GROMACS .gro file of N, CA and C in nm:
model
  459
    1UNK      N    1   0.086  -0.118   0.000
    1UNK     CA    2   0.000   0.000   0.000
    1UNK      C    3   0.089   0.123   0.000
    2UNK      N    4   0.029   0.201  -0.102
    2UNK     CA    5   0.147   0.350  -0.125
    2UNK      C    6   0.011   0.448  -0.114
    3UNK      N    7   0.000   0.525   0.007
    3UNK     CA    8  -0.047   0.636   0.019
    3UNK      C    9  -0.004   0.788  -0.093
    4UNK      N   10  -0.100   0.828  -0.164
    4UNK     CA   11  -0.059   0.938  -0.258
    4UNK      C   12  -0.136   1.061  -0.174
    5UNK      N   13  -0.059   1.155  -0.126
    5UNK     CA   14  -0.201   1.255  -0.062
    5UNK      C   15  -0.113   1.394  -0.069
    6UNK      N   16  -0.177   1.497  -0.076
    6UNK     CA   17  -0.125   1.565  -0.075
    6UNK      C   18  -0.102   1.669   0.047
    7UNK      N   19  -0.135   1.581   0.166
    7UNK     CA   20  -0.101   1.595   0.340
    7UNK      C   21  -0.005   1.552   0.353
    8UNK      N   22   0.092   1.709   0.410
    8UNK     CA   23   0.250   1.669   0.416
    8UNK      C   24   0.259   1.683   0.581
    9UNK      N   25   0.159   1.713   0.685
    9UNK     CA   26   0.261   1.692   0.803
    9UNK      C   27   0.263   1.549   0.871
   10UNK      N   28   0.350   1.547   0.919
   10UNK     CA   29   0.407   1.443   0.971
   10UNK      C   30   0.361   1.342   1.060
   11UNK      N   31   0.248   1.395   1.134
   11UNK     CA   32   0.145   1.318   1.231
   11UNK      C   33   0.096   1.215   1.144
   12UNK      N   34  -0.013   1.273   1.006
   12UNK     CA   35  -0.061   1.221   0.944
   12UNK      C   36   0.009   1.086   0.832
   13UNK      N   37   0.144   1.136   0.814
   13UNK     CA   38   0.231   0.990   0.753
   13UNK      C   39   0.231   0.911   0.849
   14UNK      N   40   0.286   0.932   0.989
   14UNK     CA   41   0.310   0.848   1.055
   14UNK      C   42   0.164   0.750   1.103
   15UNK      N   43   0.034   0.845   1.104
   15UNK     CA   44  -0.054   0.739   1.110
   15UNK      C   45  -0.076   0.647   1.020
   16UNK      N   46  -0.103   0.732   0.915
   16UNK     CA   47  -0.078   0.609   0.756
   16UNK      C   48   0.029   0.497   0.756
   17UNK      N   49   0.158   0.540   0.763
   17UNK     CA   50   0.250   0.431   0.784
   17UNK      C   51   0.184   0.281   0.929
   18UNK      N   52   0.182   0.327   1.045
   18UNK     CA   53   0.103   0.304   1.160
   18UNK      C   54  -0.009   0.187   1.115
   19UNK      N   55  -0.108   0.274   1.099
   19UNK     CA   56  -0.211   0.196   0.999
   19UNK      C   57  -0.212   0.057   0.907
   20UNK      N   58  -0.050   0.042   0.829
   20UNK     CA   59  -0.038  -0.032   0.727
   20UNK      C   60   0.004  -0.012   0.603
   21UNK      N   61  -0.003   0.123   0.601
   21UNK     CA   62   0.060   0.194   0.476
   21UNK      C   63   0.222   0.120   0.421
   22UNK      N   64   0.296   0.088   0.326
   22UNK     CA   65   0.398   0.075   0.328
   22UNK      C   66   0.485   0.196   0.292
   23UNK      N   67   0.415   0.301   0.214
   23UNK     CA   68   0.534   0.424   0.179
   23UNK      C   69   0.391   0.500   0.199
   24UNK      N   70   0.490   0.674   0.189
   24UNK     CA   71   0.390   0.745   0.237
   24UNK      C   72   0.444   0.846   0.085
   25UNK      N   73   0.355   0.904   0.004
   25UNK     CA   74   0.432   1.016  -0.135
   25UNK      C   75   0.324   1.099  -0.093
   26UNK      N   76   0.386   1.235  -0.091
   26UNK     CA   77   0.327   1.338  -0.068
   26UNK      C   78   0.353   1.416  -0.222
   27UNK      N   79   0.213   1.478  -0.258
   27UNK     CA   80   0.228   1.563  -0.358
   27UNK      C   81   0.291   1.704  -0.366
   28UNK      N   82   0.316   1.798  -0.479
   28UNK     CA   83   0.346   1.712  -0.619
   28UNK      C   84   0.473   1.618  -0.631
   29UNK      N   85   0.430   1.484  -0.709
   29UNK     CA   86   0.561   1.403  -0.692
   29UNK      C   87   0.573   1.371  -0.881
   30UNK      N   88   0.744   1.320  -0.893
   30UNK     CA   89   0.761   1.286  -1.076
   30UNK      C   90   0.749   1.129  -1.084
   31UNK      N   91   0.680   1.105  -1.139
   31UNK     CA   92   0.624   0.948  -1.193
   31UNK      C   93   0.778   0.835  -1.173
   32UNK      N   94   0.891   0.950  -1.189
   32UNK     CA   95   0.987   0.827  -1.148
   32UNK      C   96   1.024   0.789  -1.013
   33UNK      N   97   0.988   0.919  -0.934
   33UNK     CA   98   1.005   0.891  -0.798
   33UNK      C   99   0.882   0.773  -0.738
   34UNK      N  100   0.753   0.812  -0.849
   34UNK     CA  101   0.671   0.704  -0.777
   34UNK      C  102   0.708   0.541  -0.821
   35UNK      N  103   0.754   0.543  -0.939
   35UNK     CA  104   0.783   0.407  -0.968
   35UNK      C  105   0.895   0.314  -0.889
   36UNK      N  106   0.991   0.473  -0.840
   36UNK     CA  107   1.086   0.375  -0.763
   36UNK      C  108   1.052   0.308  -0.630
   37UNK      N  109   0.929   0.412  -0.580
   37UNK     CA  110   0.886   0.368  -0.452
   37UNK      C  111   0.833   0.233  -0.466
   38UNK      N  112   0.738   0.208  -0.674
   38UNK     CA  113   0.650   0.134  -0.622
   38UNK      C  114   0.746  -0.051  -0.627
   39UNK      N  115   0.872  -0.027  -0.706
   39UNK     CA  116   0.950  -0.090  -0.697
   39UNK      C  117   1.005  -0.132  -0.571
   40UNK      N  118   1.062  -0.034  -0.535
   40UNK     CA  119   1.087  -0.078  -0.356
   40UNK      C  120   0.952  -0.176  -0.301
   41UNK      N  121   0.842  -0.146  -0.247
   41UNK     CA  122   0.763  -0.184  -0.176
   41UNK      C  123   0.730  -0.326  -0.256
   42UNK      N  124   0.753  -0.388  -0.383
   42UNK     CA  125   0.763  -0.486  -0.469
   42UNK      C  126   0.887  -0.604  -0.406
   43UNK      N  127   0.969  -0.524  -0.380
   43UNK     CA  128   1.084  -0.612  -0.365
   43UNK      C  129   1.089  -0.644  -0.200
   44UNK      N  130   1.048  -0.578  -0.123
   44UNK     CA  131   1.045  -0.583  -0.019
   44UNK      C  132   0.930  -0.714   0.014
   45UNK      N  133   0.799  -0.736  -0.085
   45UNK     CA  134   0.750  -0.812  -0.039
   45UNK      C  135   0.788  -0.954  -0.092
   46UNK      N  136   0.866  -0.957  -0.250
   46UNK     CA  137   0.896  -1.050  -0.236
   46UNK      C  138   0.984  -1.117  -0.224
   47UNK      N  139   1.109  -1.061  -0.106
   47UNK     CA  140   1.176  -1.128  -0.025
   47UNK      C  141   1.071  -1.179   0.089
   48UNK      N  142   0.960  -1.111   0.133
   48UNK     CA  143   0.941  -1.202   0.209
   48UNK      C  144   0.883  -1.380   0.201
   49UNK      N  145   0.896  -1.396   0.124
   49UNK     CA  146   0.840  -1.526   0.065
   49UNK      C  147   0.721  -1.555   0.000
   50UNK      N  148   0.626  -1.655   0.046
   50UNK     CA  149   0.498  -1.629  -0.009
   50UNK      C  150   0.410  -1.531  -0.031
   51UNK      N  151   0.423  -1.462   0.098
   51UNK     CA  152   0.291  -1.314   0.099
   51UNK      C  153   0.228  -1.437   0.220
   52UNK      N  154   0.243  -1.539   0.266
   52UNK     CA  155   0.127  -1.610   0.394
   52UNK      C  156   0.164  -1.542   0.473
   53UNK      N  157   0.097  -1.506   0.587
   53UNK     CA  158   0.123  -1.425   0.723
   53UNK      C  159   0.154  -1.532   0.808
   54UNK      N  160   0.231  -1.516   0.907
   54UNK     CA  161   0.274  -1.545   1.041
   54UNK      C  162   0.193  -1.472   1.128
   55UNK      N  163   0.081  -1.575   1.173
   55UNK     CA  164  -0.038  -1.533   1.312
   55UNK      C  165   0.028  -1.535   1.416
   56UNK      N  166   0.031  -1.430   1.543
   56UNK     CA  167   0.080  -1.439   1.677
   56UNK      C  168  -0.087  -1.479   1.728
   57UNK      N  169  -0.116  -1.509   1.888
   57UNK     CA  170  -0.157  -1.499   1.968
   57UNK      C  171  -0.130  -1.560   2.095
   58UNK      N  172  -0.105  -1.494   2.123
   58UNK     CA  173  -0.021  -1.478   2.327
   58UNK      C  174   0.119  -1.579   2.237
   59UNK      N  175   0.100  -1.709   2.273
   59UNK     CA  176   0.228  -1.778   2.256
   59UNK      C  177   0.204  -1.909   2.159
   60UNK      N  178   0.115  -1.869   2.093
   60UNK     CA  179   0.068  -1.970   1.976
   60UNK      C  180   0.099  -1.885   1.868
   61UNK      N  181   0.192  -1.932   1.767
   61UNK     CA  182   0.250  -1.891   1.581
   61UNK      C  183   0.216  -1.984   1.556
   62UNK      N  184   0.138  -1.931   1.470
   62UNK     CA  185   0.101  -2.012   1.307
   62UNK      C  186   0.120  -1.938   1.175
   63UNK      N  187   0.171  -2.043   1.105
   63UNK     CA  188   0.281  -2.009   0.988
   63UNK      C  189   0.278  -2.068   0.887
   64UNK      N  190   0.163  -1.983   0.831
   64UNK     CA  191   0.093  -2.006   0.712
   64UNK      C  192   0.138  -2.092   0.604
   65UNK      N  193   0.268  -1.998   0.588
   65UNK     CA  194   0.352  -2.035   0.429
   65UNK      C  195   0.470  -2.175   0.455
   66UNK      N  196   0.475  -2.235   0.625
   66UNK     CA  197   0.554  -2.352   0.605
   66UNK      C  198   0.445  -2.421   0.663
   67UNK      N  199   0.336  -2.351   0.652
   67UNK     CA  200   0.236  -2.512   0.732
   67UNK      C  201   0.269  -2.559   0.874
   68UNK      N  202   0.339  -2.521   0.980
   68UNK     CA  203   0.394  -2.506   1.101
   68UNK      C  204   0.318  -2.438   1.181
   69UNK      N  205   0.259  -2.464   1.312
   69UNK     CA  206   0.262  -2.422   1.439
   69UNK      C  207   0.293  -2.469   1.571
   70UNK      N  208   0.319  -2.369   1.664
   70UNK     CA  209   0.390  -2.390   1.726
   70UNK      C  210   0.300  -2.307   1.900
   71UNK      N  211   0.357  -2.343   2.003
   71UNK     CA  212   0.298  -2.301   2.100
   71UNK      C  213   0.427  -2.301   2.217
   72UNK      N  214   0.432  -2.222   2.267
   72UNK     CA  215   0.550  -2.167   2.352
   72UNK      C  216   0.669  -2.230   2.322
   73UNK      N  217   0.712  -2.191   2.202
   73UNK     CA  218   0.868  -2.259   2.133
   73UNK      C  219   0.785  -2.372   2.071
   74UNK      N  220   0.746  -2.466   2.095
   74UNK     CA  221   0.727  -2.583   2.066
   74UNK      C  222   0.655  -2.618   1.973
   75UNK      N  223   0.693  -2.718   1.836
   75UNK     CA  224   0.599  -2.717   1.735
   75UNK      C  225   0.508  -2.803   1.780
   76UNK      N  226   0.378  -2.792   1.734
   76UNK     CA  227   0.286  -2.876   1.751
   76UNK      C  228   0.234  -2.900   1.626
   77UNK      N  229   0.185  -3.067   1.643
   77UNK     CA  230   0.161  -3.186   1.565
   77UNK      C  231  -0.014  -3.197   1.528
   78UNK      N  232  -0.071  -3.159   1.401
   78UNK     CA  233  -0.185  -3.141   1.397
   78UNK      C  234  -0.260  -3.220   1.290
   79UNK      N  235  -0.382  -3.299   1.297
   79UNK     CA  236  -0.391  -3.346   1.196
   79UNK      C  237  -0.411  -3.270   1.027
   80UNK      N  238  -0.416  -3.349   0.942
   80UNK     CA  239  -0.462  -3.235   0.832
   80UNK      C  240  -0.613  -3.159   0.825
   81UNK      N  241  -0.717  -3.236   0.905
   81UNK     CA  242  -0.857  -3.185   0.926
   81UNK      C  243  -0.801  -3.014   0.995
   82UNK      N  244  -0.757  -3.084   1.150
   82UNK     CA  245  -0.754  -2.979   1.242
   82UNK      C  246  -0.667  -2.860   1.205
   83UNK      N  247  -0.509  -2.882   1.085
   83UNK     CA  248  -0.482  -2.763   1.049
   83UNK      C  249  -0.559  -2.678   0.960
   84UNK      N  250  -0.648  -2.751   0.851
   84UNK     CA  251  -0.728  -2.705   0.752
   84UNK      C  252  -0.797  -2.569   0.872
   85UNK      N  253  -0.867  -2.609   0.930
   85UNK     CA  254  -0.993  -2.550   1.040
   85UNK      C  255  -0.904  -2.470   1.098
   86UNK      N  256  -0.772  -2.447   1.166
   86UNK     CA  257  -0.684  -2.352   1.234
   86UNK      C  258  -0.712  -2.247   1.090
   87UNK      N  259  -0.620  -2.288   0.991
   87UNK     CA  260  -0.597  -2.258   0.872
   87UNK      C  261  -0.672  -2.101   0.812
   88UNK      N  262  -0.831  -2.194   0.785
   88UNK     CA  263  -0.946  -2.138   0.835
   88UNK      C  264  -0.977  -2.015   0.866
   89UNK      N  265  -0.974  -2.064   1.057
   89UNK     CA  266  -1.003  -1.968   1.147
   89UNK      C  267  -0.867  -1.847   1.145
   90UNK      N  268  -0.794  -1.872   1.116
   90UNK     CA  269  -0.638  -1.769   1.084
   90UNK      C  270  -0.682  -1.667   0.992
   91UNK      N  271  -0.725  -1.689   0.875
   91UNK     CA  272  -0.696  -1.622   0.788
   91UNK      C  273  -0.859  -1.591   0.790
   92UNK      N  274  -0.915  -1.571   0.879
   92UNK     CA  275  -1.111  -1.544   0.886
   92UNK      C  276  -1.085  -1.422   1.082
   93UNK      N  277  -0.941  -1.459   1.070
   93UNK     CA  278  -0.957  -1.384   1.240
   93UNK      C  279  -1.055  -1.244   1.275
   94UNK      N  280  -1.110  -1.297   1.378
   94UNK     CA  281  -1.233  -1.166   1.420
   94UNK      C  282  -1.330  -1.161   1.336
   95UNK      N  283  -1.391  -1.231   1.237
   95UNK     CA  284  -1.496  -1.280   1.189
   95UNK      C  285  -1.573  -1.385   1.225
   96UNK      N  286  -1.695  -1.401   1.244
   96UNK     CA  287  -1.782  -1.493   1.322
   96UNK      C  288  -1.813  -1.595   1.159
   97UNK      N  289  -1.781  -1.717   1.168
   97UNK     CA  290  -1.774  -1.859   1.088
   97UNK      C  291  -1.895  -1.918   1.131
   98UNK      N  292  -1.990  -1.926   1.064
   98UNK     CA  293  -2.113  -2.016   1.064
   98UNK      C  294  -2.049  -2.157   1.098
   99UNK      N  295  -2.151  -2.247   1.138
   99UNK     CA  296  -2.138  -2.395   1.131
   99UNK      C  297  -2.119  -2.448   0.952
  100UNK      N  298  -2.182  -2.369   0.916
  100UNK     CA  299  -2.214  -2.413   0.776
  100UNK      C  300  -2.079  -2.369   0.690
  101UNK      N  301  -2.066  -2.295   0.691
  101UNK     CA  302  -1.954  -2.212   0.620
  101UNK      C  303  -1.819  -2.307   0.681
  102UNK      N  304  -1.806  -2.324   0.767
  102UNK     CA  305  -1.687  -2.419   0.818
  102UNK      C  306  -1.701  -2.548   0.777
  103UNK      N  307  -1.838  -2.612   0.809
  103UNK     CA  308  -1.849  -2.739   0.727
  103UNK      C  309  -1.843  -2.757   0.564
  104UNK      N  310  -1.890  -2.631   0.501
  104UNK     CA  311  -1.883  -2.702   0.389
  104UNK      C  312  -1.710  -2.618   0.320
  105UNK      N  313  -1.652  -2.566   0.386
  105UNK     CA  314  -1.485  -2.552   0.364
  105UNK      C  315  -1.414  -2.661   0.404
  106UNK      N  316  -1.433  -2.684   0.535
  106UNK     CA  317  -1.310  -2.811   0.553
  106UNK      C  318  -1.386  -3.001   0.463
  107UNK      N  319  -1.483  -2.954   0.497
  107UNK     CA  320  -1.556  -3.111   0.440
  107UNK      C  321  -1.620  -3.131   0.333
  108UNK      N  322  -1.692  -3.017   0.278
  108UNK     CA  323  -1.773  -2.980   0.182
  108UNK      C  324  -1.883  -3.038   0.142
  109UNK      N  325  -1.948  -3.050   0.042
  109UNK     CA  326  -2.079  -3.078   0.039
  109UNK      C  327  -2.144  -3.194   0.100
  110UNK      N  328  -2.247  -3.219   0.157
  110UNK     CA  329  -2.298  -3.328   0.167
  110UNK      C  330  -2.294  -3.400   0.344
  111UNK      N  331  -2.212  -3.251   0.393
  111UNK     CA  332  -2.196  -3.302   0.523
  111UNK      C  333  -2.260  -3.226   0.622
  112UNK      N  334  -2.349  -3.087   0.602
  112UNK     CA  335  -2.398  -3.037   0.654
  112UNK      C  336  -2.484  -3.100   0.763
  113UNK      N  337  -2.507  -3.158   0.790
  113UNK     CA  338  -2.588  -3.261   0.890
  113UNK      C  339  -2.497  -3.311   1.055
  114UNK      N  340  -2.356  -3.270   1.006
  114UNK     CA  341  -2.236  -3.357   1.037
  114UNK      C  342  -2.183  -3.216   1.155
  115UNK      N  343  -2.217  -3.128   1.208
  115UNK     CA  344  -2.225  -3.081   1.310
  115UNK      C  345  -2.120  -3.124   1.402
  116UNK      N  346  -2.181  -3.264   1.430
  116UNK     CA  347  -2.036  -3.333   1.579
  116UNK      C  348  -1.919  -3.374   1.503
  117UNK      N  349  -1.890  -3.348   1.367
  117UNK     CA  350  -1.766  -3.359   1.316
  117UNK      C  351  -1.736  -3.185   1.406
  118UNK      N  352  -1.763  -3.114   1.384
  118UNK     CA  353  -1.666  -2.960   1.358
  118UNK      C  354  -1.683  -2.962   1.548
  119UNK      N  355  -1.758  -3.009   1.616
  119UNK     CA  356  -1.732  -2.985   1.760
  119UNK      C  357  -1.641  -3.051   1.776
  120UNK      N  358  -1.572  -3.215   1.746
  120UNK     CA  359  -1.469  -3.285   1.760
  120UNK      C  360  -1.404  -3.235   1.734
  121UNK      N  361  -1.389  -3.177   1.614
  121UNK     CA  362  -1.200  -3.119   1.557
  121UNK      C  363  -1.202  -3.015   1.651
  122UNK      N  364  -1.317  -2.922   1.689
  122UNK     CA  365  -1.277  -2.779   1.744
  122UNK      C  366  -1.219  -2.858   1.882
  123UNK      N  367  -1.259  -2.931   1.929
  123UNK     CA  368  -1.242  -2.962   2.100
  123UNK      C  369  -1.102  -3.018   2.122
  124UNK      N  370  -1.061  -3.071   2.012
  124UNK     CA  371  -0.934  -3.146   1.965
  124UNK      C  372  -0.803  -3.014   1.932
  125UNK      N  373  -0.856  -2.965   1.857
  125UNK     CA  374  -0.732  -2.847   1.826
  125UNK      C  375  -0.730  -2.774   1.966
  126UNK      N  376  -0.841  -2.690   2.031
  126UNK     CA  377  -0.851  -2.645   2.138
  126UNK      C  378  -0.742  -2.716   2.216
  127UNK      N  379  -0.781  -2.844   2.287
  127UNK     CA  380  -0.629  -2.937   2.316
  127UNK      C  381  -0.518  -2.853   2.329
  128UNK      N  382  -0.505  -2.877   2.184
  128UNK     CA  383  -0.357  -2.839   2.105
  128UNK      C  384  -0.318  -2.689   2.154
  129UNK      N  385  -0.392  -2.631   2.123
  129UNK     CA  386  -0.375  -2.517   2.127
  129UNK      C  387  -0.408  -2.366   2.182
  130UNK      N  388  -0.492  -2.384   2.301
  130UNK     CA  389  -0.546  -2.337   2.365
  130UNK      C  390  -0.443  -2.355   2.519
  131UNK      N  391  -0.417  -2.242   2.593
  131UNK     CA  392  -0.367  -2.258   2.744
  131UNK      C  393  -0.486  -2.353   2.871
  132UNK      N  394  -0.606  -2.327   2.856
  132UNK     CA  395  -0.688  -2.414   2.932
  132UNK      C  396  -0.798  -2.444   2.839
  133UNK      N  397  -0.800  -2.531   2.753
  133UNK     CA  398  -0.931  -2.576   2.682
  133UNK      C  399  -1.093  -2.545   2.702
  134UNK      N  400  -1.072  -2.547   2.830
  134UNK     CA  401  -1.189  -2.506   2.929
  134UNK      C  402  -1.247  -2.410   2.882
  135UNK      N  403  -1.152  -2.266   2.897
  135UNK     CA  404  -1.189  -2.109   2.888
  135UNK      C  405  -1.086  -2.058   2.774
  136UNK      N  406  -1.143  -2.098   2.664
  136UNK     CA  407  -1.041  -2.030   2.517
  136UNK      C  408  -1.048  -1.922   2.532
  137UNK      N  409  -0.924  -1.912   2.484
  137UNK     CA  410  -0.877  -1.743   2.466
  137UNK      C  411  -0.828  -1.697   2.328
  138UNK      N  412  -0.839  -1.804   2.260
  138UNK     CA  413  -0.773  -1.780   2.104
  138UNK      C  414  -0.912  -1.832   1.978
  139UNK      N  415  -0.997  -1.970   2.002
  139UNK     CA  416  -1.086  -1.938   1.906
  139UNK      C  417  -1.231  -1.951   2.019
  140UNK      N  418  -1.286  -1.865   1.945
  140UNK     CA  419  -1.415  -1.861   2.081
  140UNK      C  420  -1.551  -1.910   2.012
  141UNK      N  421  -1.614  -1.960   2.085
  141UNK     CA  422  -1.787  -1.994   2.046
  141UNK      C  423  -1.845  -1.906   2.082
  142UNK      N  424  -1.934  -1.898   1.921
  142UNK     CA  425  -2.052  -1.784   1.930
  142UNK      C  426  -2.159  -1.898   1.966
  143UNK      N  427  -2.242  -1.908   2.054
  143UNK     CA  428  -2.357  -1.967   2.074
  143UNK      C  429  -2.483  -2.009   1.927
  144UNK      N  430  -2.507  -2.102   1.910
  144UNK     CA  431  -2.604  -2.102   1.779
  144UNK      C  432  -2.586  -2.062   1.644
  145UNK      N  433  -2.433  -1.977   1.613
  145UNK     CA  434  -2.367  -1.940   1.528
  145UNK      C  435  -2.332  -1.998   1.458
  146UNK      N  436  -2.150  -2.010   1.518
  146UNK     CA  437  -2.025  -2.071   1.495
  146UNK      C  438  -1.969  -2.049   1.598
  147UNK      N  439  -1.807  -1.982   1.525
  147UNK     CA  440  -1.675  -1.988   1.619
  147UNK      C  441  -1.615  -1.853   1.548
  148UNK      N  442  -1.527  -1.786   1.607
  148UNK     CA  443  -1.461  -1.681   1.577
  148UNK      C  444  -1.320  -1.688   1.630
  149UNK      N  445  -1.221  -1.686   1.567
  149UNK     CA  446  -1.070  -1.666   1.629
  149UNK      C  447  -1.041  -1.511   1.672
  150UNK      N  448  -1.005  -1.501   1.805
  150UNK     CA  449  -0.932  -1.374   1.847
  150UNK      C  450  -0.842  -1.304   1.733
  151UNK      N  451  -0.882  -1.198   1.749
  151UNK     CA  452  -0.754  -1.106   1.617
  151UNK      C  453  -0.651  -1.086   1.677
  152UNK      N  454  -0.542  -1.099   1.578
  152UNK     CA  455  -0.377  -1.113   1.602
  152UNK      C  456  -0.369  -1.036   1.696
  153UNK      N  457  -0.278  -1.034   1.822
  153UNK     CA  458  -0.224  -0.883   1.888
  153UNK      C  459  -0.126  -0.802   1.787
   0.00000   0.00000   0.00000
């Protein structure tokens, strides 16, 4: 993201930057200065590898682009159901996931009925990945809904 504006004080870049912005061009600017920026912010992303994000929460990383998570240092071992559904809930964070919408992503058609599948995997990853299974703090139940994952800190 390259902010073009023609608001030059400094509060206001720094919120933009802040925000998510990757460069900040204040007007009037010459088309080569913008190309070099838009070059920079190009190369910058793809050193970082895929473009998958690396999820924090408290002491659980999940890591999109090697398929890896991990929980206080430690990798943890997940089936392919239960990473699909992390997977999921990662890249859906702070959005409320129907029953339905989760069933027919990880399982897909024909299983809608199949309910105590998505409570098993959830109760199972929870396990994994949750500090007290009991009282989640990372994916939460909406009552009659779904489930919603906490947004990244």
């Amino acid at each position: 993201i390259i902010i073009l504006s023609v608001r030059d004080q400094e509060k206001v870049k720094i919120q933009a930057l802040d925000a998510g912005a990757d460069d900040y061009l204040t007007k009037p600017f010459g088309m080569g200065e913008l190309m070099a920026r838009v070059r920079g912010v190009l190369r910058r992303s793809l050193q970082h590898g895929s473009g998958e994000p690396i999820m924090r929460f408290d002491t659980l990383v999940v890591d999109l682009s090697h398929r890896k998570v991990s929980k206080d240092g430690e990798e943890i071992s997940l089936t392919p159901t239960e990473y699909d559904l992390l997977k999921l809930m990662v890249q859906n964070a702070g959005k409320v996931l129907t029953h339905k919408q989760i069933i027919q992503k990880i399982w897909g058609g024909g299983y809608e009925e199949e309910a105590h599948l998505l409570r098993v995997n959830i109760s199972n990853l929870r396990r994994k990945i949750e500090g007290d299974p009991t009282r989640p703090s990372v994916i939460f139940t909406e009552p009659g809904v779904g489930y919603r994952m906490r947004v990244e800190d």
